[in-house]
Coordinates of C-alpha atoms and ligand atoms in Angstrom, one line a residue:
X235 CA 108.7 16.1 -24.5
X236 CA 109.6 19.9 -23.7
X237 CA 112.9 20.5 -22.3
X238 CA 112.3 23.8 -20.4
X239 CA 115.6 25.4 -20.2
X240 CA 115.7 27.4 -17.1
X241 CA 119.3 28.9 -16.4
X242 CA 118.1 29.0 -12.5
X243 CA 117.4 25.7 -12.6
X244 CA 120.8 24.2 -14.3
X245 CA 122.7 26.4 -11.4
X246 CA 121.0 24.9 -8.7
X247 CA 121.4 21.5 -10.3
X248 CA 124.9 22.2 -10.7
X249 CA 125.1 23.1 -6.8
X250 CA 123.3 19.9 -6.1
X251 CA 125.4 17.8 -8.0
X252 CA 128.6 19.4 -6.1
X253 CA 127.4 19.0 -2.7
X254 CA 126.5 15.5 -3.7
X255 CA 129.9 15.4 -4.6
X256 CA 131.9 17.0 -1.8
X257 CA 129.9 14.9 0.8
X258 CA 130.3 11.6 -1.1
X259 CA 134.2 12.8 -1.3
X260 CA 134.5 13.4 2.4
X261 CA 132.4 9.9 3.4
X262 CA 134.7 8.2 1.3
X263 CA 137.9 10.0 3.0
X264 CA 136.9 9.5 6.1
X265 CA 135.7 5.5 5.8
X266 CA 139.6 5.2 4.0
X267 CA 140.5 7.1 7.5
X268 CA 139.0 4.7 9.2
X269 CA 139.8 1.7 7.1
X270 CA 143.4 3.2 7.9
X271 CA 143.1 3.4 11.3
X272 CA 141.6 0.1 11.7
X273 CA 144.5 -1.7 9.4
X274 CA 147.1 0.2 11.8
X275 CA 145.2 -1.3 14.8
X276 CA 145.4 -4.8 13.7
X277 CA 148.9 -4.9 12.6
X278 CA 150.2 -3.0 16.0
X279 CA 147.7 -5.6 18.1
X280 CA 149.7 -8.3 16.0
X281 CA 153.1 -7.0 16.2
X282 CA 152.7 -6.1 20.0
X283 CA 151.3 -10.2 20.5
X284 CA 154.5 -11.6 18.3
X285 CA 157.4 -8.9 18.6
X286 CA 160.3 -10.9 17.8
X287 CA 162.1 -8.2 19.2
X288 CA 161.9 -5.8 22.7
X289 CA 162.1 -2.9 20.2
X290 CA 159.8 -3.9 18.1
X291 CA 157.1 -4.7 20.9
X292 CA 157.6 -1.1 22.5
X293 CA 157.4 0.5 19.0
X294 CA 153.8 -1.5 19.4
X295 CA 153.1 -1.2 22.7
X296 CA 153.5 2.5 22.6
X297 CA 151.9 3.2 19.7
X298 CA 148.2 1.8 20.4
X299 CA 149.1 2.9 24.1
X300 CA 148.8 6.4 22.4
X301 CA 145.5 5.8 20.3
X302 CA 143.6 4.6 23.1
X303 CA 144.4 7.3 25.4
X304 CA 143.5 9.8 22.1
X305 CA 140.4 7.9 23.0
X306 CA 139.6 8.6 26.6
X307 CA 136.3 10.0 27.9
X308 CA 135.9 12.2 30.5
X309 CA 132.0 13.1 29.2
X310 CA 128.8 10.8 30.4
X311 CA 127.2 12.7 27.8
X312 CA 129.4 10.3 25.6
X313 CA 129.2 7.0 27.5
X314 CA 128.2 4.7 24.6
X315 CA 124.9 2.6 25.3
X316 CA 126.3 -1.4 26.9
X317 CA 123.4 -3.7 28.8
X318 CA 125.7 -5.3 31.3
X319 CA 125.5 -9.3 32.1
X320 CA 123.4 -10.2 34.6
X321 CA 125.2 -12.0 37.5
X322 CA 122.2 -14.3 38.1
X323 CA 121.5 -15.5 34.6
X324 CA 123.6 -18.5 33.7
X325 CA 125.6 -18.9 30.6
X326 CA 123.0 -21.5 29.5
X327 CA 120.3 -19.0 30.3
X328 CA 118.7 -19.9 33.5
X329 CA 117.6 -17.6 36.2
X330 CA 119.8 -18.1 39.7
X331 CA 116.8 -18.7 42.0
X332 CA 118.6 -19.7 45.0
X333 CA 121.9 -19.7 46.9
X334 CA 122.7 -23.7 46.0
X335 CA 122.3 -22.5 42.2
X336 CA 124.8 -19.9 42.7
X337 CA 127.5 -21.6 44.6
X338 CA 127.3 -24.4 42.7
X339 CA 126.8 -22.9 39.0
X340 CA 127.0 -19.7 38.7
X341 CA 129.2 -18.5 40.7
X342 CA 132.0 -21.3 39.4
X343 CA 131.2 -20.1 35.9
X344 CA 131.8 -16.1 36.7
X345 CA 135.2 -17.2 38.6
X346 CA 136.1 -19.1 35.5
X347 CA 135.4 -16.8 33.1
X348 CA 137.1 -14.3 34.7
X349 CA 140.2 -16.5 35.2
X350 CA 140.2 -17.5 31.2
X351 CA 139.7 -13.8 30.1
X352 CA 140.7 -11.4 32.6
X353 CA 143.3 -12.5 35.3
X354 CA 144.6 -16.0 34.8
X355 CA 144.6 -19.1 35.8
X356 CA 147.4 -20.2 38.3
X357 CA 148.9 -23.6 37.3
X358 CA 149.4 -26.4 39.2
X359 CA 153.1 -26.4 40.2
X360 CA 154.9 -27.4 43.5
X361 CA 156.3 -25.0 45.4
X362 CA 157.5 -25.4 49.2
X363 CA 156.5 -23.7 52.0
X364 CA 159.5 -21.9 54.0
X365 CA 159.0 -19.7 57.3
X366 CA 162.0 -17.8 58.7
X367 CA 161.1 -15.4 61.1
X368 CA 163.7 -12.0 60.9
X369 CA 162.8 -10.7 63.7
X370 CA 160.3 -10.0 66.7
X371 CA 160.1 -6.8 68.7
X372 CA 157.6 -7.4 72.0
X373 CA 157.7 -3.4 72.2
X374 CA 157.5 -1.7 69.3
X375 CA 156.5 1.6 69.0
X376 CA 156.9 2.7 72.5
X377 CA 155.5 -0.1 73.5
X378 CA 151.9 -0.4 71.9
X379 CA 152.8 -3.1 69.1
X380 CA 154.6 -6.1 68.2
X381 CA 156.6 -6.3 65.5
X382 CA 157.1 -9.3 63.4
X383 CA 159.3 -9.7 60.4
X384 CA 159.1 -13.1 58.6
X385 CA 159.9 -14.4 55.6
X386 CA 157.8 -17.1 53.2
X387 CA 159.9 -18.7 50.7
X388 CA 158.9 -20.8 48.1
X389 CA 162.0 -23.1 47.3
X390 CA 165.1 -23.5 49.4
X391 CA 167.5 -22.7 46.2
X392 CA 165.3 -19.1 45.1
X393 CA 166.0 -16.8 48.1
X394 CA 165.8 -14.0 46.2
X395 CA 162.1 -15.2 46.0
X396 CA 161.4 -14.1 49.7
X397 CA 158.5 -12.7 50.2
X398 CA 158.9 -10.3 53.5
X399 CA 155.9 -10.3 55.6
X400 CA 155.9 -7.2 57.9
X401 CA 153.2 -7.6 60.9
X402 CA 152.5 -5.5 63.5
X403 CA 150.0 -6.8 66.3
X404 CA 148.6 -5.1 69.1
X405 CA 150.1 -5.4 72.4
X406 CA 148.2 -6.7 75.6
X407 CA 144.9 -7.9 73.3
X408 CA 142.9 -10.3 75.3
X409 CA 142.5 -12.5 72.5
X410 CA 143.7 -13.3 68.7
X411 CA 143.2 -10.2 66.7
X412 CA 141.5 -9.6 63.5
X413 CA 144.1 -8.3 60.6
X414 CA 143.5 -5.8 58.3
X415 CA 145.9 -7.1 55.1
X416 CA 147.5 -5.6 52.1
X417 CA 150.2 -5.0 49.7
X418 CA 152.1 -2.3 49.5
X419 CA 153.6 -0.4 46.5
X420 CA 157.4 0.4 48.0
X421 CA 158.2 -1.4 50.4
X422 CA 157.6 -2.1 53.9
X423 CA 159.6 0.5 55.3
X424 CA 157.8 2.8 53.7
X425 CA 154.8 1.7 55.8
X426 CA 156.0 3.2 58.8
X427 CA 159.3 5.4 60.3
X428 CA 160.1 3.0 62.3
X429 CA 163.5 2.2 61.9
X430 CA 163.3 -1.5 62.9
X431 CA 161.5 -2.3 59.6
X432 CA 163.9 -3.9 57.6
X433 CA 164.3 -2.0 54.3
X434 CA 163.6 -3.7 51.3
X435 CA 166.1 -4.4 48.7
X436 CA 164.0 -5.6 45.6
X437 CA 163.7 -3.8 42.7
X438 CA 161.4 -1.1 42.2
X439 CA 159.8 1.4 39.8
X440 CA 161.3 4.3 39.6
X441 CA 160.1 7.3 41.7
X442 CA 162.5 9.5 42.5
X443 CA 160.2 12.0 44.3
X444 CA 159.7 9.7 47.3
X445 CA 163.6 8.4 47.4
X446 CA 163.8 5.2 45.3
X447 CA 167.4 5.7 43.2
X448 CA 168.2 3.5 40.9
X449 CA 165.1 1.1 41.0
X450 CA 166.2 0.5 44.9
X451 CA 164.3 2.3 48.1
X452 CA 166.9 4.6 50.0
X453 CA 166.7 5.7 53.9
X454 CA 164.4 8.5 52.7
X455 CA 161.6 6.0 51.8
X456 CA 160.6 5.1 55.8
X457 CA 157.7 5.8 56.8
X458 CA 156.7 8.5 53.0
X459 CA 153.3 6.0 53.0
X460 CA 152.9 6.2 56.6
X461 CA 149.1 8.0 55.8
X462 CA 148.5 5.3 53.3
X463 CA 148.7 2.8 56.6
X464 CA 147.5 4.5 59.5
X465 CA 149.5 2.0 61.2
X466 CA 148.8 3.7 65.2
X467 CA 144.9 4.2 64.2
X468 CA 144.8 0.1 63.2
X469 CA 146.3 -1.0 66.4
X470 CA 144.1 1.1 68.6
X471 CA 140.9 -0.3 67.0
X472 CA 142.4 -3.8 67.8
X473 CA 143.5 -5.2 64.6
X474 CA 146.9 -6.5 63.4
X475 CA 148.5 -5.0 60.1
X476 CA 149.8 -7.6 57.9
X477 CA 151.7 -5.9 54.6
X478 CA 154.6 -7.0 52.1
X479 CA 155.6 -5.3 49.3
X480 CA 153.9 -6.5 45.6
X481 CA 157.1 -6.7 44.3
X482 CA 158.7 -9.2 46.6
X483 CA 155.7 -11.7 44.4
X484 CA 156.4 -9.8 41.0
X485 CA 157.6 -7.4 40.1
X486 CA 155.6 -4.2 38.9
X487 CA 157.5 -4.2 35.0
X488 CA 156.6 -6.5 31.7
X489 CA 159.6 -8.1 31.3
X490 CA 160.7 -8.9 34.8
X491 CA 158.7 -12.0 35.6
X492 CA 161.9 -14.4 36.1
X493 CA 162.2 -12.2 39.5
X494 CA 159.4 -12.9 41.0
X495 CA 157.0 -16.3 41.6
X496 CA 155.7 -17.0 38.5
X497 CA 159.6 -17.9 37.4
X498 CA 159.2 -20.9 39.5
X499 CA 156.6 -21.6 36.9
X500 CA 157.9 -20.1 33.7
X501 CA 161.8 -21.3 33.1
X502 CA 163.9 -22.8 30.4
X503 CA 163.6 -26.0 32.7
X504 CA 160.2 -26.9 32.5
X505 CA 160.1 -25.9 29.2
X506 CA 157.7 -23.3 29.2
X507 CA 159.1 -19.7 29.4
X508 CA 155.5 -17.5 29.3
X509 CA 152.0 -18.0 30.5
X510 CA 150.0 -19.1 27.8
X511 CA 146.6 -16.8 27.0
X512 CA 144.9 -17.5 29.8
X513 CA 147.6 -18.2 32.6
X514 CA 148.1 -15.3 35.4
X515 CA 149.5 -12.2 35.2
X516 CA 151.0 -10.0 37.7
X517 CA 147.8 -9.0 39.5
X518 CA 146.5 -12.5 39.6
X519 CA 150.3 -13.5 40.9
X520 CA 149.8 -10.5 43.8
X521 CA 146.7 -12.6 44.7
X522 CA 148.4 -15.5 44.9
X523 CA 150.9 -13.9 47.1
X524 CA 148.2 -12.4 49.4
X525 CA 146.9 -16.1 49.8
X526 CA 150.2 -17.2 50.7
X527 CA 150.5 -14.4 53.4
X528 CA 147.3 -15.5 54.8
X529 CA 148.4 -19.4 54.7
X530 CA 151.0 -17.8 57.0
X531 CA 149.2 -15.7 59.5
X532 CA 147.2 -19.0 59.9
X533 CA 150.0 -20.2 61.8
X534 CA 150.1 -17.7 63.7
X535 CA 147.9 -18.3 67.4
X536 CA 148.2 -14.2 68.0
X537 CA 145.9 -13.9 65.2
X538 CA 142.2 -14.6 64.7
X539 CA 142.7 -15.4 60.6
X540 CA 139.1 -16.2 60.0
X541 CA 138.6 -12.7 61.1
X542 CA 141.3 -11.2 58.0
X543 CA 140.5 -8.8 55.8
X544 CA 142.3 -7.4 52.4
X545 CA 142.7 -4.4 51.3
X546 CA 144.1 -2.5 48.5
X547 CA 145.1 0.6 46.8
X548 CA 144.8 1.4 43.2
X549 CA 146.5 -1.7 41.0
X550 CA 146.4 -3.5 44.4
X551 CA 143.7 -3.0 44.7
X552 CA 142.5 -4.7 42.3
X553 CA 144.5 -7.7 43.2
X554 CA 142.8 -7.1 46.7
X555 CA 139.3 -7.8 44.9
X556 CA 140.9 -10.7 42.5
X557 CA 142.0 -12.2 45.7
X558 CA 139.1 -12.0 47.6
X559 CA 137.2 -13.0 44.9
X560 CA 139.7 -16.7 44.2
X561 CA 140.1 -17.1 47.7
X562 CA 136.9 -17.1 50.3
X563 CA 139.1 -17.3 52.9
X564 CA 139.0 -13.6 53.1
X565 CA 136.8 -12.5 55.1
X566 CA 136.3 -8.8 54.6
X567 CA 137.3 -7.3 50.9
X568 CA 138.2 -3.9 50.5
X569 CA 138.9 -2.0 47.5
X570 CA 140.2 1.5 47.8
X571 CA 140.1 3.4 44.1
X572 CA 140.9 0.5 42.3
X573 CA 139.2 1.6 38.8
X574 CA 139.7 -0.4 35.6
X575 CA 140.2 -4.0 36.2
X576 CA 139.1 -3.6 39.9
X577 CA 135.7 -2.3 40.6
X578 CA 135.2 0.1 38.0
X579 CA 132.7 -0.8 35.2
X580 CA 134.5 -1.4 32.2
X581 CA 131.1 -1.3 29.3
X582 CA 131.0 2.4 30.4
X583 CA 134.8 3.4 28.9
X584 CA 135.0 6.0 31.6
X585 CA 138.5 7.2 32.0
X586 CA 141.5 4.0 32.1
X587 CA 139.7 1.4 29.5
X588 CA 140.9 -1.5 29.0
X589 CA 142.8 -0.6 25.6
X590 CA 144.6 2.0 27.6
X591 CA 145.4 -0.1 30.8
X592 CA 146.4 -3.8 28.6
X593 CA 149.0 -0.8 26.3
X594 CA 150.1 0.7 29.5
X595 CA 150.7 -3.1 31.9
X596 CA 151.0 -5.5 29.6
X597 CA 151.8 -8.0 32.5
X598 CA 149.2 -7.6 34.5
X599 CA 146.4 -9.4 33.1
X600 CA 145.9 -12.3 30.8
X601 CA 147.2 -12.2 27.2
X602 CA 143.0 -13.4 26.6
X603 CA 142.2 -9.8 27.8
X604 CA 143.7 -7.7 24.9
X605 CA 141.1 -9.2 22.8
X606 CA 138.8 -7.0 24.7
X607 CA 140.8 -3.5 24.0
X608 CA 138.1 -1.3 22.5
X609 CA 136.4 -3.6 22.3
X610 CA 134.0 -3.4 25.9
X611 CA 131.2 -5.0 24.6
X612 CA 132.6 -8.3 23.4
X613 CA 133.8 -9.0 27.1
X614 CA 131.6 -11.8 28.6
X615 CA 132.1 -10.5 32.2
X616 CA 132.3 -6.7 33.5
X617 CA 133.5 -5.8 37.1
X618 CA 130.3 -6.0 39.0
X619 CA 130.8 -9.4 38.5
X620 CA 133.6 -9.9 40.2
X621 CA 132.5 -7.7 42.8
X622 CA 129.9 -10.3 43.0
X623 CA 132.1 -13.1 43.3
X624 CA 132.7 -11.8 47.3
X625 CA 129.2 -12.6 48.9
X626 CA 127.9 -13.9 50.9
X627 CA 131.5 -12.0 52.4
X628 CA 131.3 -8.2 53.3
X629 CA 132.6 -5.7 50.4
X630 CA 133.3 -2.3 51.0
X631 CA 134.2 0.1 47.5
X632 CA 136.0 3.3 48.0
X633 CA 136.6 6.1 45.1
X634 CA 137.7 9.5 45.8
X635 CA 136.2 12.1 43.9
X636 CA 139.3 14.0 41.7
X637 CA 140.4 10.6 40.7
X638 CA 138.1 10.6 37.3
X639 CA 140.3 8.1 35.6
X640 CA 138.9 5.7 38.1
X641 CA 135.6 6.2 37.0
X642 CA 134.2 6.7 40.8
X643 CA 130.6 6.5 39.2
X644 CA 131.3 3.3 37.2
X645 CA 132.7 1.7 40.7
X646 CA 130.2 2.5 42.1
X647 CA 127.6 1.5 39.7
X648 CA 129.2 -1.9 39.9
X649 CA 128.8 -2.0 43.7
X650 CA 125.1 -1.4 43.2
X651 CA 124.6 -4.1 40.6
X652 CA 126.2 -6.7 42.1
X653 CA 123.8 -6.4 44.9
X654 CA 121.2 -9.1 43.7
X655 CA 123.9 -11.7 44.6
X656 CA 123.8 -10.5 48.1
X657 CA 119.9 -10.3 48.4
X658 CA 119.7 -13.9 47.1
X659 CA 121.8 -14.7 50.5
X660 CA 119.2 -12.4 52.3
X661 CA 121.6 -10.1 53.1
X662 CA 121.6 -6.3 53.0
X663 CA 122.0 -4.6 49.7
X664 CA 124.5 -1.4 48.8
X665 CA 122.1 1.0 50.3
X666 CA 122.2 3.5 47.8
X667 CA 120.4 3.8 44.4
X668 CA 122.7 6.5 43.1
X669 CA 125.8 7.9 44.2
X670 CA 125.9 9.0 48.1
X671 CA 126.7 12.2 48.9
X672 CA 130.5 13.1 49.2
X673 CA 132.1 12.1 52.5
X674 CA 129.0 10.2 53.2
X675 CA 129.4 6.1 53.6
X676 CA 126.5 3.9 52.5
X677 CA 127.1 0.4 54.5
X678 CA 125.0 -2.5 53.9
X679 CA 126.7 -5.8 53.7
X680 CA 128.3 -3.9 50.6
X681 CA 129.9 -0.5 51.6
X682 CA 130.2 2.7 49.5
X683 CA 131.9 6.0 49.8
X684 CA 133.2 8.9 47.4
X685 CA 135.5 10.8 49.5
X686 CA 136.6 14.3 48.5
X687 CA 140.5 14.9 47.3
X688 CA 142.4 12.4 44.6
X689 CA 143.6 9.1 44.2
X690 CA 145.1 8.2 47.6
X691 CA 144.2 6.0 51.0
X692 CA 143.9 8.7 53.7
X693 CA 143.1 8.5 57.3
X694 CA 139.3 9.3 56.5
X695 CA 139.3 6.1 54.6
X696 CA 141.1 3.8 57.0
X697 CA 138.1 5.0 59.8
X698 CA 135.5 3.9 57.1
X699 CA 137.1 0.9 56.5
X700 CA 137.8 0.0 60.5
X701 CA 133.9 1.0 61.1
X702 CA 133.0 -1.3 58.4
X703 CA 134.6 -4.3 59.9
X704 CA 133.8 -3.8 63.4
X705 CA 130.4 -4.4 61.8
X706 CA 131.4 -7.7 61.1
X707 CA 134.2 -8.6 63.4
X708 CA 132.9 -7.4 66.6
X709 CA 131.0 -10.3 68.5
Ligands
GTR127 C1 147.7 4.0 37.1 C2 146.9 2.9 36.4 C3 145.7 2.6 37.3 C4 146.0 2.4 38.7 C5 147.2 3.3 39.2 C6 147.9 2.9 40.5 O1 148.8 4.4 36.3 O2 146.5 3.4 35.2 O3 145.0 1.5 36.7 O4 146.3 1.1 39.0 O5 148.2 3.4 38.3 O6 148.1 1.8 40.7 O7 148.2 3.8 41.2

């Protein structure tokens, strides 16, 4: 053999070798990077699920809080690939062919899984059922309404458990009303100015921009969410407003769940003090709350409460959509930019994901669903499938268009593809194929719109919302 010696050649083999080198260097860095980062993960994920301490479970909670909002998209260049489930194939594989399948298969299947992973299962406890009514005004404002304060208490011994049903009805109808129903986020005085709404003295988040001092609302909270109700625009189309404030069920905060319902649950005397993994959270306790109110109203002969619809904003309204879904006694379900966990797509990681929402609320959802946190494509369900969960019932999905970290395209993406559920009950589809024009409602039997400004309920969406059901409502 002839060695050719070349002192070219031995250069470029040298460069070779080097680059070889260097890249090999900087895979193996960046897989220890990663092998890092996914050791940090795991040990936050399991010191934020066994703190033994508060400290410890903040030190946690904050920490993977911060690496999965490092992570958050704002690109659909960068949306990662995800084949969502289809709602009419069963977990055993069968095709839904018809609506007997669905209501008595599939769609218990979807309402379980979503229980067990997502929102929680209620359990069975006893609870009483307490009306006192506060107060009743015949002519309220200037005449046009009713007012009706009551209270619903669960056991005679928890008053501090009452939850504060405000209702205004309007005056001289010729026959019970429909009601448009929701949660609100401060109180019902904040609904409205009107100073015979009793002000509420729960605790609440702090906000100090709209008056709340100390975690309690002041005189300057009436009537700051007055465009989030449209309270005079509701009467004259006819319907009641039914409201209390999500606190009065539970409060908004991880480690305040002995002051609202679920304490009558969780307590040192029944020997459980915390929902197991797949008991409810705060949002499924706000449903539970809403289908307490509506228990209420159907005691109520002023009121038509087959004709009741719920509606929600934000983190309400996604307990808006869990309600509707767990309780078909809701006729009408309305979900006003309820994003992540509400009708937003969660496989498309667009905006709040579910690592960043589970880090931010711990409470709100099961303990099940922070097995999901980065980890989209494990979940059995996505959101369309609870959107699903309403028909044959009218659904109407509202995003505004500057509030990205609802994804408005992934809620309404969902809307779209939990149309097939509707078409088995030969009703009208989401009549849209891709997102509608801004300011421009789709309404089939599911509604649609994308309405210009940022995360908010304004008077534009409370028209959409009372055109929607008049669709319905109106014989
Ligand atoms: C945000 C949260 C959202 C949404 C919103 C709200 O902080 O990330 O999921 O619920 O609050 O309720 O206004």
């Amino acid at each position: 053999m002839i060695l050719i010696f070349s002192p070219h050649k031995s250069i470029l083999c040298l460069m070779i070798v080097s680059f070889c080198l260097i890249g090999f260097l900087c895979l193996e860095s960046a897989r220890g990077q990663s092998n890092a980062e996914a050791d940090s993960v795991s040990y936050f994920e399991g010191l934020m699920e066994q703190a033994d301490t508060p400290e410890d479970f903040e030190k946690a909670r904050s920490w993977l809080n911060r690496y999965y909002r490092e992570k958050v998209n704002y690109d659909e260049t960068l949306i990662p690939d995800y084949q969502l489930p289809d709602p009419l194939i069963t977990e055993a594989g069968r095709t839904v062919e018809d609506r007997a399948a669905w209501i008595s298969e599939r769609r218990p299947e979807i309402l379980e899984m979503f229980e067990h992973y997502v929102y929680g299962k209620v359990p069975e406890f006893d609870y009483e059922v307490i009306y006192k009514t506060r107060s009743i005004d015949p002519e309220a404002l200037g005449g046009k309404a009713t007012r009706k304060q009551v209270a619903v208490l669960f056991d005679e011994n928890r008053p501090d458990l009452a939850v504060e049903i405000l209702i205004y009805l309007p005056n001289h109808a010729p026959k019970p009303v429909p009601a448009m129903m929701g949660l609100n986020f401060y109180g019902n005085q904040a609904v409205h100015s009107d100073d015979g709404i009793r002000m509420s003295e729960k605790w609440m988040r702090p906000n100090e921009n709209i008056g709340i001092r100390n975690n309690r609302a002041t005189d300057e909270t009436r009537g700051v969410y007055s465009e989030r109700w449209q309270v005079e625009k509701i009467l004259e189309r006819g319907y009641a407003l039914v409201t209390a404030y999500a606190g009065d069920i539970d409060p908004d905060e991880y480690n305040r769940m002995h002051q609202g319902v679920r304490s009558l649950v969780y307590n040192e005397q029944n020997k459980q003090t915390e929902p197991a993994s797949d008991e409810w959270g705060t949002l499924a306790a706000w449903a539970w709350g809403l289908s307490r109110m509506l228990d209420y109203l159907e005691t109520d002969e002023k009121i038509d409460h087959q004709r009741t619809a719920v509606m929600g904003h934000s983190r309400l309204g996604k307990a808006a959509l869990w309600a509707g879904a767990a309780d078909e006694r809701f006729a009408i379900v309305i979900s006003n930019n309820s994003g992540c966990g509400g009708a937003a797509l969660s496989s498309r990681r667009f905006g709040e994901t579910i690592g960043v929402i589970n880090t931010s609320f711990p409470h709100w959802f099961t303990k099940n669903f922070n097995l999901f946190n980065g980890r989209e494509e494990t979940l059995p369900v996505d959101q369309h499938m609870l959107l699903s969960l309403i028909a044959p019932r009218p659904l109407y999905v509202a995003s505004a268009v500057e509030d990205r970290w609802a994804d408005p395209e992934g809620e309404f993406l969902s809307a779209r593809e939990a149309s097939p559920v509707y078409e088995l009950f030969g009703l009208q589809r989401l009549p849209a194929s891709s997102m509608p024009e801004i300011d421009n409602p789709v309404m089939g039997t599911i509604g649609y719109h994308i309405r210009s400004g940022g995360h908010a309920v304004t008077a534009y969406d409370w028209e959409k919302y009372l055109d929607f059901a008049d669709k319905f409502f109106n014989d």
